[in-house]
Structure formats: C-alpha cells, structure tokens
mmCIF file of C-alpha atoms and ligand atoms in Angstrom:
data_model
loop_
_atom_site.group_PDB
_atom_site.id
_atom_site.type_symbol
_atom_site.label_atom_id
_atom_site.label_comp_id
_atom_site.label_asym_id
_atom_site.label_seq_id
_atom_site.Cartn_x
_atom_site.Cartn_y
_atom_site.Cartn_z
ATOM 1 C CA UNK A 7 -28.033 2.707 -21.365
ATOM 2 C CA UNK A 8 -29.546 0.721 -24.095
ATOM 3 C CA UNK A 9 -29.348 -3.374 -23.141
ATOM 4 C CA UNK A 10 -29.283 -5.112 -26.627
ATOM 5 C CA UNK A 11 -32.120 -8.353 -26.911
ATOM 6 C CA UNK A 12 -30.757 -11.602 -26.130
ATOM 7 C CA UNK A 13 -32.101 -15.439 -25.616
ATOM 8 C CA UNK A 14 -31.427 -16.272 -22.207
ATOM 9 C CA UNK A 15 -33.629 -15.107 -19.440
ATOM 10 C CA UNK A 16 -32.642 -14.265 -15.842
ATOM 11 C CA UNK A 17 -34.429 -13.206 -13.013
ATOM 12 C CA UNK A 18 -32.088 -11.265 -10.034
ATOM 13 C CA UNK A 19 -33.869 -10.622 -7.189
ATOM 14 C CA UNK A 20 -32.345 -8.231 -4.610
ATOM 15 C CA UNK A 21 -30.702 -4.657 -5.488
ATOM 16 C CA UNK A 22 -27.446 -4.521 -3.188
ATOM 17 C CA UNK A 23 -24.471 -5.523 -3.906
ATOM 18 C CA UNK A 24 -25.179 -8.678 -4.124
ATOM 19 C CA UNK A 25 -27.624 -8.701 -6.867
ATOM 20 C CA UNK A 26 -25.661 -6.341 -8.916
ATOM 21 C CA UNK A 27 -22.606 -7.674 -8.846
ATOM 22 C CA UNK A 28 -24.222 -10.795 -10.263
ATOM 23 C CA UNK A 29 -26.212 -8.929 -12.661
ATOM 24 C CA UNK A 30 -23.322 -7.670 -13.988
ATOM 25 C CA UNK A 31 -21.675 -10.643 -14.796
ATOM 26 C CA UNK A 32 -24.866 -12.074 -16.667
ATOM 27 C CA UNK A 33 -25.371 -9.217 -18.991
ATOM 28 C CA UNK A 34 -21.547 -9.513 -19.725
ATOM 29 C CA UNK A 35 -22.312 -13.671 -20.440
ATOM 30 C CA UNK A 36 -25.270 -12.572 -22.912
ATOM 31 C CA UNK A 37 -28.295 -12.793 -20.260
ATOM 32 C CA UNK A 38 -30.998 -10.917 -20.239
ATOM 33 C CA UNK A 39 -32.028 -9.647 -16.623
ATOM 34 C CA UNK A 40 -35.305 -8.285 -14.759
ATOM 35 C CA UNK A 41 -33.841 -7.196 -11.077
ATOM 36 C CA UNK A 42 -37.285 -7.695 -8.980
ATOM 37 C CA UNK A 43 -36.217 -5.648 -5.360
ATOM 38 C CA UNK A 44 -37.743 -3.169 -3.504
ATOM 39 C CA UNK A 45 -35.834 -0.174 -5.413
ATOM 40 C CA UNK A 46 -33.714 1.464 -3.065
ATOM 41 C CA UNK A 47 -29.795 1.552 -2.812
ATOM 42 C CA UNK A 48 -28.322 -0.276 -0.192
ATOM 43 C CA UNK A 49 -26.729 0.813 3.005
ATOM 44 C CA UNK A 50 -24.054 -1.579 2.923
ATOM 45 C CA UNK A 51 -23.666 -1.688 6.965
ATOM 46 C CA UNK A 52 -20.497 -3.036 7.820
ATOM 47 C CA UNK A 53 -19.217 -3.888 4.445
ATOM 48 C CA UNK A 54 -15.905 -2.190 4.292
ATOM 49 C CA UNK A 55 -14.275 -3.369 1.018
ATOM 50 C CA UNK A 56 -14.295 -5.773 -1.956
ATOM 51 C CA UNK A 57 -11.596 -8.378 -1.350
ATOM 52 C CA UNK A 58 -11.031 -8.955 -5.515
ATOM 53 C CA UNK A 59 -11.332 -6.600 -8.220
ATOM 54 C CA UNK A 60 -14.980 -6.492 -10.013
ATOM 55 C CA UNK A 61 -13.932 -5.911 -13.891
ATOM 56 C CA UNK A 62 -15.846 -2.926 -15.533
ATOM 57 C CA UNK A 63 -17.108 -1.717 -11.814
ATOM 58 C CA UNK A 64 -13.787 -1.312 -9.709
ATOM 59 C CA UNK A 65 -11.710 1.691 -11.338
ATOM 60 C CA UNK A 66 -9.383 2.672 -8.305
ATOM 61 C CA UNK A 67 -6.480 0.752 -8.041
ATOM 62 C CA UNK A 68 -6.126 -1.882 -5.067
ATOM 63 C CA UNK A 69 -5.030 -0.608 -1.844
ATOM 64 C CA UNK A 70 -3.411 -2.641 0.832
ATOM 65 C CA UNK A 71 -5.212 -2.933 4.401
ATOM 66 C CA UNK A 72 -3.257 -3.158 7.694
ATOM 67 C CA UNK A 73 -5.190 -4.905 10.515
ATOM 68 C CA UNK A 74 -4.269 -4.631 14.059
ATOM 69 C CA UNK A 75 -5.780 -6.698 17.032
ATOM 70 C CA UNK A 76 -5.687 -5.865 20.256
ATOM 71 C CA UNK A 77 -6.225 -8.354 22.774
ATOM 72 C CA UNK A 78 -6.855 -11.840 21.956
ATOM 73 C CA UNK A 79 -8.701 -13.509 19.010
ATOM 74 C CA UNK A 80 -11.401 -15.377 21.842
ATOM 75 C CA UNK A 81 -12.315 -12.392 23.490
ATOM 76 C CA UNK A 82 -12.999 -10.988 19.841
ATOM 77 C CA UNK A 83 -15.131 -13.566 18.826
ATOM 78 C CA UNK A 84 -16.676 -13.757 22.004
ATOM 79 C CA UNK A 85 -17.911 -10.155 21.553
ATOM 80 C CA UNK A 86 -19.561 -11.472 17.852
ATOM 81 C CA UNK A 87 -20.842 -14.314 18.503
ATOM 82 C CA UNK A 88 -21.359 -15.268 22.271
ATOM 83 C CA UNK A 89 -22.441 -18.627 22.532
ATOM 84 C CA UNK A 90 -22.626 -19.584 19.000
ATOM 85 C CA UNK A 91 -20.340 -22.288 17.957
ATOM 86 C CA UNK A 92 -18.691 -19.633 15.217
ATOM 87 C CA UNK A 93 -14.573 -19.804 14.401
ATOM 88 C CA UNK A 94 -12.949 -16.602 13.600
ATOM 89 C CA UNK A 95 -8.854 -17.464 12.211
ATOM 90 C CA UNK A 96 -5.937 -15.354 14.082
ATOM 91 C CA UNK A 97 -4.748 -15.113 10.231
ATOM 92 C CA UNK A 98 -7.374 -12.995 9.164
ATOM 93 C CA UNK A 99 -7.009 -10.428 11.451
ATOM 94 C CA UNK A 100 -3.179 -10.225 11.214
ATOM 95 C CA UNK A 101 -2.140 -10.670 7.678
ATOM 96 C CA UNK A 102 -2.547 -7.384 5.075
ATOM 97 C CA UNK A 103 -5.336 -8.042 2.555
ATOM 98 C CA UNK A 104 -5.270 -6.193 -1.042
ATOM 99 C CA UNK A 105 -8.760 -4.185 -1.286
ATOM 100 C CA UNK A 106 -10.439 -2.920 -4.147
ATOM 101 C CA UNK A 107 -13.504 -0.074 -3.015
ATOM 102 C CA UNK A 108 -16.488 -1.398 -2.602
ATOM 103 C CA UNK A 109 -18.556 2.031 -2.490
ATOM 104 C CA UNK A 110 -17.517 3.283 -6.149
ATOM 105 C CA UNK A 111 -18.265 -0.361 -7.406
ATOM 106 C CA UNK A 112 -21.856 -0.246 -6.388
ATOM 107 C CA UNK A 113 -21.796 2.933 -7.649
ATOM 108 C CA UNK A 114 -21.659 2.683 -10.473
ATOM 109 C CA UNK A 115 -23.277 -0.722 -10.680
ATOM 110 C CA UNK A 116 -26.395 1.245 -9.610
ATOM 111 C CA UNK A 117 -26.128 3.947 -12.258
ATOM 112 C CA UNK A 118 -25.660 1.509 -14.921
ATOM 113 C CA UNK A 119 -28.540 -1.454 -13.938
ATOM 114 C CA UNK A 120 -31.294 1.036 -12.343
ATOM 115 C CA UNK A 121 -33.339 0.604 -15.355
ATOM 116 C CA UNK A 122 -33.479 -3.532 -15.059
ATOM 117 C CA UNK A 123 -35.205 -2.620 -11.212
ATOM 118 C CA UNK A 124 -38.741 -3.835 -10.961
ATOM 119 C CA UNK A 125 -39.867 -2.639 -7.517
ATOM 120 C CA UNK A 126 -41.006 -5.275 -5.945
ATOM 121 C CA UNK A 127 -41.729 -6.861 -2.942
ATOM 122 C CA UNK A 128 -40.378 -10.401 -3.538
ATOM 123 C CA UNK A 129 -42.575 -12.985 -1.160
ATOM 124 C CA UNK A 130 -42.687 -16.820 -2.060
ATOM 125 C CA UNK A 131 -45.612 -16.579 -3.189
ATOM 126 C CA UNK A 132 -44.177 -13.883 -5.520
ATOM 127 C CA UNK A 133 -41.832 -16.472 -6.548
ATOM 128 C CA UNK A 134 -44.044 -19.331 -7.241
ATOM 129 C CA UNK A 135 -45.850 -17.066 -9.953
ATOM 130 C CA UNK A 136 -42.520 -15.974 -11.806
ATOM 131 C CA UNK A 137 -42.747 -17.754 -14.892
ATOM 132 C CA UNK A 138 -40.553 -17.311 -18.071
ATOM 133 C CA UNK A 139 -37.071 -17.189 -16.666
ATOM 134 C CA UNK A 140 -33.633 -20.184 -17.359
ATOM 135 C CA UNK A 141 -32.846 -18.969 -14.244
ATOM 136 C CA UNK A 142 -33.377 -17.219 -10.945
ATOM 137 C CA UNK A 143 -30.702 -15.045 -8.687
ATOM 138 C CA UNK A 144 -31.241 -14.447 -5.046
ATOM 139 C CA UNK A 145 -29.701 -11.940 -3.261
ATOM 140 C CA UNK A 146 -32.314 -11.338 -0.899
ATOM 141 C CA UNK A 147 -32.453 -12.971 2.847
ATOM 142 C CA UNK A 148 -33.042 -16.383 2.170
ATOM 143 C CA UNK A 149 -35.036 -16.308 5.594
ATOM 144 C CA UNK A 150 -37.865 -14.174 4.202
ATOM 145 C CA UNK A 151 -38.174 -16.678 1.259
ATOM 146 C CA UNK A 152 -38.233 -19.574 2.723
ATOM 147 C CA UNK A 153 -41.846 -21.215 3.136
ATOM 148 C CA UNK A 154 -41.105 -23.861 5.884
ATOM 149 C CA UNK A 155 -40.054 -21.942 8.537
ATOM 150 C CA UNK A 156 -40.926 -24.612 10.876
ATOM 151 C CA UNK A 157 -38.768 -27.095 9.597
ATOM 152 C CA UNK A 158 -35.310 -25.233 8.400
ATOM 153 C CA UNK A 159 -33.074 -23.054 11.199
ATOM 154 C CA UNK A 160 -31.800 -20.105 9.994
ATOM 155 C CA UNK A 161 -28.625 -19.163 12.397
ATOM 156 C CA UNK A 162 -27.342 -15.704 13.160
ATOM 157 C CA UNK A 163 -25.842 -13.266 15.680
ATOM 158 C CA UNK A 164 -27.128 -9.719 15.727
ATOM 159 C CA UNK A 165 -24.440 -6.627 16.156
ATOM 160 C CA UNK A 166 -24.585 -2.900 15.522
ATOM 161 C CA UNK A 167 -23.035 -1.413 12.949
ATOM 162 C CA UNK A 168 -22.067 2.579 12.021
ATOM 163 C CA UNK A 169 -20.946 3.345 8.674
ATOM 164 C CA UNK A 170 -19.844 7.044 7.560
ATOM 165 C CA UNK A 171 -23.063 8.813 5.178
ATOM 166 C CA UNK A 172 -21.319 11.487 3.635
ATOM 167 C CA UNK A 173 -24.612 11.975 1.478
ATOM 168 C CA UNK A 174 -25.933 12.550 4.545
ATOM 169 C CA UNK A 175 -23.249 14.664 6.134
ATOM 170 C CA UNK A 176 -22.806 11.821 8.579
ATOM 171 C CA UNK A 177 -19.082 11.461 10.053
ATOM 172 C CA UNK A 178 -17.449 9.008 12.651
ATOM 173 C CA UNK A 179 -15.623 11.530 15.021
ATOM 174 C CA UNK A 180 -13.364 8.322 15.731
ATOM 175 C CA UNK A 181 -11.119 7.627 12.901
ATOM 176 C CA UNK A 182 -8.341 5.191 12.391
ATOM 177 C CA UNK A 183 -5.609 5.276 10.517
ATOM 178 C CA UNK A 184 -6.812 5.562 6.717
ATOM 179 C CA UNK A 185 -6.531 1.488 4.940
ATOM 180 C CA UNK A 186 -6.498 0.388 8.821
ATOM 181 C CA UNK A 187 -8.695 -2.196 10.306
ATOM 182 C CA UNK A 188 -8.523 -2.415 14.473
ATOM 183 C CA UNK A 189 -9.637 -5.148 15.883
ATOM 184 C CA UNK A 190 -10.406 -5.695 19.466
ATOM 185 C CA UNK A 191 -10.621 -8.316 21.466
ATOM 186 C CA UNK A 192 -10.045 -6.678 24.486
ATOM 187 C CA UNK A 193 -12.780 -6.590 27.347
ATOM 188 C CA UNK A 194 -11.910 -2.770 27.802
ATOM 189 C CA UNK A 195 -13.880 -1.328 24.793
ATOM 190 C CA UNK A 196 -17.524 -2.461 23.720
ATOM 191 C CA UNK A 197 -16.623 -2.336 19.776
ATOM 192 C CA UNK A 198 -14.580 -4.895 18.452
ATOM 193 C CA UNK A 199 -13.859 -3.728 15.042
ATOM 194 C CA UNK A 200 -12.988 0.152 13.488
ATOM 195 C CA UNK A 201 -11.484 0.872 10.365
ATOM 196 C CA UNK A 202 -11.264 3.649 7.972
ATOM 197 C CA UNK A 203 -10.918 2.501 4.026
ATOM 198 C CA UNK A 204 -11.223 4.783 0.897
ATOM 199 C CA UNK A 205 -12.093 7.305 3.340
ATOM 200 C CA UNK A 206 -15.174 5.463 4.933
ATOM 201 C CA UNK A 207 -14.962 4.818 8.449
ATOM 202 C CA UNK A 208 -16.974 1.818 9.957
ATOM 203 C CA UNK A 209 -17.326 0.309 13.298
ATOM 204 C CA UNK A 210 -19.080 -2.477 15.357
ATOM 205 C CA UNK A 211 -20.291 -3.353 18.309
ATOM 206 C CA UNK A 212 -21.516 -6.640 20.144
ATOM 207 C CA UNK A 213 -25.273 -7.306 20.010
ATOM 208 C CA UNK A 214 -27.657 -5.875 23.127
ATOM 209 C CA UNK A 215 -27.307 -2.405 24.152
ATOM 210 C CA UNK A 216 -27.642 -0.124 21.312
ATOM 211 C CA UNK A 217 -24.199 1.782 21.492
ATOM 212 C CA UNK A 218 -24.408 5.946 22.114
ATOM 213 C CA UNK A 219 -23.897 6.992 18.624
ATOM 214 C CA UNK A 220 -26.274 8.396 16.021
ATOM 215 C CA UNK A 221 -26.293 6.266 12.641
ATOM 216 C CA UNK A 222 -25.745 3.294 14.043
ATOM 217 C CA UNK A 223 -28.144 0.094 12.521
ATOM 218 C CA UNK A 224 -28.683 -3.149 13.942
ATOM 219 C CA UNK A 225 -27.581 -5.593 11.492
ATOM 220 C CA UNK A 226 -27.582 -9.492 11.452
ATOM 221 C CA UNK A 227 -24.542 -11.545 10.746
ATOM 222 C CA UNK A 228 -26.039 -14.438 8.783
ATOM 223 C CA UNK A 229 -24.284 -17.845 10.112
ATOM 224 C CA UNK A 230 -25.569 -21.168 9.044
ATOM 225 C CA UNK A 231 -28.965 -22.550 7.429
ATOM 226 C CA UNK A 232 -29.934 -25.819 6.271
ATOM 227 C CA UNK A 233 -33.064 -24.275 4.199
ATOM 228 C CA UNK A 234 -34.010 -26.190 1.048
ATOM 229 C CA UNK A 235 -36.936 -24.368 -0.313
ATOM 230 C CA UNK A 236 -35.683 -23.648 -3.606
ATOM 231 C CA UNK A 237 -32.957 -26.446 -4.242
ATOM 232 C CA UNK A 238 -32.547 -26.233 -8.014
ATOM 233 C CA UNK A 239 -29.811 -25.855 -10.737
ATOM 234 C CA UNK A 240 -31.747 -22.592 -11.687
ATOM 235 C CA UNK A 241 -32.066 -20.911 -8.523
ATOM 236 C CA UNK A 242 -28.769 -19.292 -7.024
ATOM 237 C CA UNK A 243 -28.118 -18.061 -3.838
ATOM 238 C CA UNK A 244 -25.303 -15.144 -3.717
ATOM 239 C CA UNK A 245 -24.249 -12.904 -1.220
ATOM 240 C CA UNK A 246 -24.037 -13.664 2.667
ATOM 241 C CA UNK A 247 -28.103 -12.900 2.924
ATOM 242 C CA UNK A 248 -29.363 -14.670 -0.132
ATOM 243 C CA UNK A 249 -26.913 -18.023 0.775
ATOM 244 C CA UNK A 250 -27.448 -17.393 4.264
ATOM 245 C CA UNK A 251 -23.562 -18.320 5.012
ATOM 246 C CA UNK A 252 -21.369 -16.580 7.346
ATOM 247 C CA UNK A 253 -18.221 -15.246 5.561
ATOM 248 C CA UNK A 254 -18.991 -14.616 2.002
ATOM 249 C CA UNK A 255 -17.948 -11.603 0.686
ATOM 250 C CA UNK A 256 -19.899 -9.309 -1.915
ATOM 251 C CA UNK A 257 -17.127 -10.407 -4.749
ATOM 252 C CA UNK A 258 -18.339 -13.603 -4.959
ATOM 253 C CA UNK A 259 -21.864 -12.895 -6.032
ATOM 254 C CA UNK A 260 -20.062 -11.793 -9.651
ATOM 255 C CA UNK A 261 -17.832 -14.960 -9.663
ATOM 256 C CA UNK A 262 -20.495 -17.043 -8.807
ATOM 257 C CA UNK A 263 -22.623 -15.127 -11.413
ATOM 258 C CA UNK A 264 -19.672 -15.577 -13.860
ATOM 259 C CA UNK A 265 -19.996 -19.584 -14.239
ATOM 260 C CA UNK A 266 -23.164 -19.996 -14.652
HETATM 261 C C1 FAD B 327 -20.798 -6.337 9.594
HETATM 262 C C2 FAD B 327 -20.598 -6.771 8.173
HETATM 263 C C3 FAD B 327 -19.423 -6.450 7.505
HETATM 264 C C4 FAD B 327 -19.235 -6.841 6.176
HETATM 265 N N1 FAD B 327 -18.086 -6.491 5.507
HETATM 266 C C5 FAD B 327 -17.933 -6.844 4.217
HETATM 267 C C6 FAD B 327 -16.778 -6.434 3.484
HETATM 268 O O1 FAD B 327 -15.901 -5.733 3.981
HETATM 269 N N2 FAD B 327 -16.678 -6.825 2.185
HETATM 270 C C7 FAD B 327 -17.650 -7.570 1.569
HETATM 271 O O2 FAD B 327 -17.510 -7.889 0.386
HETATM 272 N N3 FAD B 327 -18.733 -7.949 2.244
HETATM 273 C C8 FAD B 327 -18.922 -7.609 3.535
HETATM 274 N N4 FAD B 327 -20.040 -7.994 4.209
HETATM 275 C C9 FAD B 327 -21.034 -8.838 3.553
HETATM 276 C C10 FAD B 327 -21.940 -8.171 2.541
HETATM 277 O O3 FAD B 327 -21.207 -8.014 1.362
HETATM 278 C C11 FAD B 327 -22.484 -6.843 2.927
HETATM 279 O O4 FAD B 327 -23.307 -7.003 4.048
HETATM 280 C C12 FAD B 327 -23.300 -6.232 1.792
HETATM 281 O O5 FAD B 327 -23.549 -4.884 2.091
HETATM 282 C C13 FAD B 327 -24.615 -6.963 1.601
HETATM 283 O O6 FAD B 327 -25.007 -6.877 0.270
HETATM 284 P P1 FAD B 327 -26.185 -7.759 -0.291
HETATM 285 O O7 FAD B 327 -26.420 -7.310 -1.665
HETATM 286 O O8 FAD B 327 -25.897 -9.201 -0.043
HETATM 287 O O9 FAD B 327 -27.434 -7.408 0.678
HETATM 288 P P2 FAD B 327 -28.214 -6.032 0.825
HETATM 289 O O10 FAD B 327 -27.338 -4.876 0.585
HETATM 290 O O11 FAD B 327 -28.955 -6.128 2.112
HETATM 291 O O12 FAD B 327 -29.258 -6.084 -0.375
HETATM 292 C C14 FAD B 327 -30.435 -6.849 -0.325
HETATM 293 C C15 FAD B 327 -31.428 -6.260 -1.328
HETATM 294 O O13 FAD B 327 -32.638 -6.996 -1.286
HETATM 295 C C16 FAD B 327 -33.749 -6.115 -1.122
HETATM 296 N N5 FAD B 327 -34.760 -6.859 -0.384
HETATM 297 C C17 FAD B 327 -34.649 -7.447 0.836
HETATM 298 N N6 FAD B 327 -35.777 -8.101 1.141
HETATM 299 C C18 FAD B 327 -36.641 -7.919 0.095
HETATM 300 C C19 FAD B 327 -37.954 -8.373 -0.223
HETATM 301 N N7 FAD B 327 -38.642 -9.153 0.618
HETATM 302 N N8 FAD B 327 -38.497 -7.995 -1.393
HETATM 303 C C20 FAD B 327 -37.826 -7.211 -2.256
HETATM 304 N N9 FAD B 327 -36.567 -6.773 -2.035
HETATM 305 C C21 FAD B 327 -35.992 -7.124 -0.871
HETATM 306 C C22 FAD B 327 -33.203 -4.917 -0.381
HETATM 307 O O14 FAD B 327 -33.995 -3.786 -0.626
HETATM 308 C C23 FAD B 327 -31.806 -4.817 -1.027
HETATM 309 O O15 FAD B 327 -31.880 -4.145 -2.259
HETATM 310 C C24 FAD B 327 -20.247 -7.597 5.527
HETATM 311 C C25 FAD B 327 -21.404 -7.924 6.206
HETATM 312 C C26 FAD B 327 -21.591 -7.516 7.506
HETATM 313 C C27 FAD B 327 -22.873 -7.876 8.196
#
C-alpha cells in the first residue's frame, strides 16, 4: 500500500483494535500516522463483536445477536465484579443487538496499516521524547503510561477469558447457538458468559481459580481511573485500555478518531 504525503502528523500508539480502528479514521481525515506498539496482532480476549459498522473495514453484513440470561442480573454481576461498586443494566443482556464482525475488521485493518508499525516499547519516558507530532493516540493501558502511580487509582476486576484460535487449531468443545450470547447469573455454573458469533466461540469466567480449559488468558476488565498524566487536547485516549473506562467498545476508537 502506498500512503500518499500529507501535513498533519499523528502518532498512534498501540496495535489492537483500538489503535487501528483509529488509525484508520485519520488516514481517511488526511493524517499522516507512525503506529509505535510492540508489533504483534492482538488476541482480542473476550471481544466478541463490533457493535457499529467500521466503513472500509467491516464487509459482512450485520447480524443480529440473541442474548439469553439465566438466573438473575446480581448474581451475574456478582460473578464480574465482586465487591466493586460496578452496574451491569438487565437491558443489555435481554434486548437483540445488531453486530458487525469484529475479527475480519481487524483483519484487514492489520493487512492494510502493518507498514505504519514501529515496534516499540512505548514507556513514558518514551513519550516524553516523541517530538514532531499535532497529535498523539493511545490505545495502550493507560496504567503502564502513567508516571504517578502513587497518586492516580487505576480500578479493575480480573476474569478469564477463552476465545476460539482457529490459526491455532484451537476449538471450544462447548458451543452455543451460532449469533447467541448466554449469560449466567446463576450460582450453578462458574462462567457467566458463552457465546458463539461469526463462528467464534468465547467464554468467561469469574476471577481466582484458573478454569480447566486450555487457551484460556487472564484478562483485566478496566473499570474506572482518575489518571491525569497526559491531559491535553492532543493526546487521546481510545479503547477500554488506553481510556481506562469500563464499557467502551472497540467502535468507538474510529468515531472518536473520526472528530478529531
Ligand atoms: C472480556 C471482554 C470482552 C469484550 N468484548 C468486546 C466486544 O464484544 N466488542 C468490543 O468492541 N469490545 C469488546 N471488549 C473491549 C475491547 O474492544 C477488546 O478488549 C479489544 O480486544 C481490545 O482492543 P485494544 O486495541 O483496546 O487493546 P489490545 O488489543 O490489548 O491492544 C493493545 C496494543 O498495545 C500494545 N501494547 C501494550 N502495552 C504496550 C507497551 N508498553 N508498549 C508498546 N506496545 C504496547 C499491545 O501489543 C497491543 O498491540 C471486550 C473486552 C473484554 C475485556
């Protein structure tokens, strides 16, 4: 791919998701990007769809997802996030939700930005020497960035997560039904969520005990932080990691991306 010169300069750091989606969006606004990231393609454990189309990345058409909960919506979040003063709504576990797949964008995000990767091991100290860029992207885990680690919390709750790895002939033997999520927040199982969309299963389990299954990652559910290392109207925090914010969806890193 050939990237044609432009004036603006932007500086993504972080490879996943994330940091592509946004990446994507700047080249289409006229930036030109440097990706700094340690280059390797992301596992994406846990993330089981894109919740809005990503035009020029998303080709399949939207599918709809049926989620079923069993049990009750406490005992579900109780399994997530114990004591931590988290809401999860009844709505989102009930209502259908129009999905676009999340695997083929990244895809063939990755095929198409590769070449903007600097591998790099991004460090504050990293940062403070990056000169020469309007603006600066994070994807990364804000908690790794942040150089006052005494003063700012960074909240989260820790589960385990199993995603299919077909590349790695790596299949859940448990499969729902295919564009079904199952919830469950029922003290009988140890997971709490399963589902199997575009043909990828994934499933979770509570923090502690790692569950009895090969492939399965520990992976942090970022909640809350009230960081403020790198307050500024050209640095950008996308993605759940990067902002740190429970709930935000890989989508938004290209609408976020989009404005600026
Ligand atoms: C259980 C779970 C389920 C989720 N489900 C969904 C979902 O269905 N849909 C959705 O849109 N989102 C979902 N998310 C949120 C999020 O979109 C996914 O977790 C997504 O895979 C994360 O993408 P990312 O680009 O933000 O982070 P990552 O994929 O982790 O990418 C971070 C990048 O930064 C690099 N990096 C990290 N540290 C450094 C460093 N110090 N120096 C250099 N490089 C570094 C890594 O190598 C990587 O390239 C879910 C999250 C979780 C935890």
């Amino acid at each position: 791919v050939k990237f044609p010169k432009r004036s603006k300069r932007a500086a993504v750091l972080g490879c996943g998701p994330a940091g592509l989606f946004a990446t994507h969006a700047l080249i289409e606004k006229g930036w030109s990007v440097t990706i700094y990231s340690k280059r390797r393609k992301s596992e994406m454990f846990g993330a089981q769809y894109l919740h809005a189309p990503i035009p020029g990345l998303t080709e399949s058409e939207a599918q709809t997802i049926h989620y079923n909960l069993a049990g009750t919506v406490g005992t579900y979040r109780e399994k997530i996030y114990g004591a931590n003063a988290v809401t999860v709504s009844v709505e989102a576990l009930e209502e259908m939700h129009p999905a676009w797949d999340i695997r083929e964008a990244y895809d063939n995000a990755w095929s198409r930005y590769f070449p903007l990767i600097e591998d790099q091991d991004v460090t504050p100290s990293f940062l403070l020497a990056l000169t020469g860029n309007d603006l600066l992207v994070n994807s990364i885990p804000l908690n790794s960035l942040c150089y006052q680690r005494d003063a700012h919390q960074f909240h989260q709750t820790s589960i385990w997560a199993y995603g299919d790895a077909p590349e790695r002939g790596q299949f859940a033997s448990y499969r729902p039904e295919p564009f079904t999520v199952e919830c469950d927040g029922t003290p009988d199982h140890a997971w709490y969520r399963a589902s199997n969309v575009f043909g990828y299963v994934s499933m979770e389990w509570p923090g502690g005990k790692r569950p009895p299954l090969p492939g399965v990652a520990q992976v942090v559910k970022p909640i809350f932080t009230d960081c403020s290392c790198y307050q500024s109207r050209k640095f950008i925090n996308v993605g759940r990691y990067g902002s740190w914010t429970k709930g935000v969806l890989s989508h938004q890193a290209y609408e976020t991306a989009a404005k600026l």
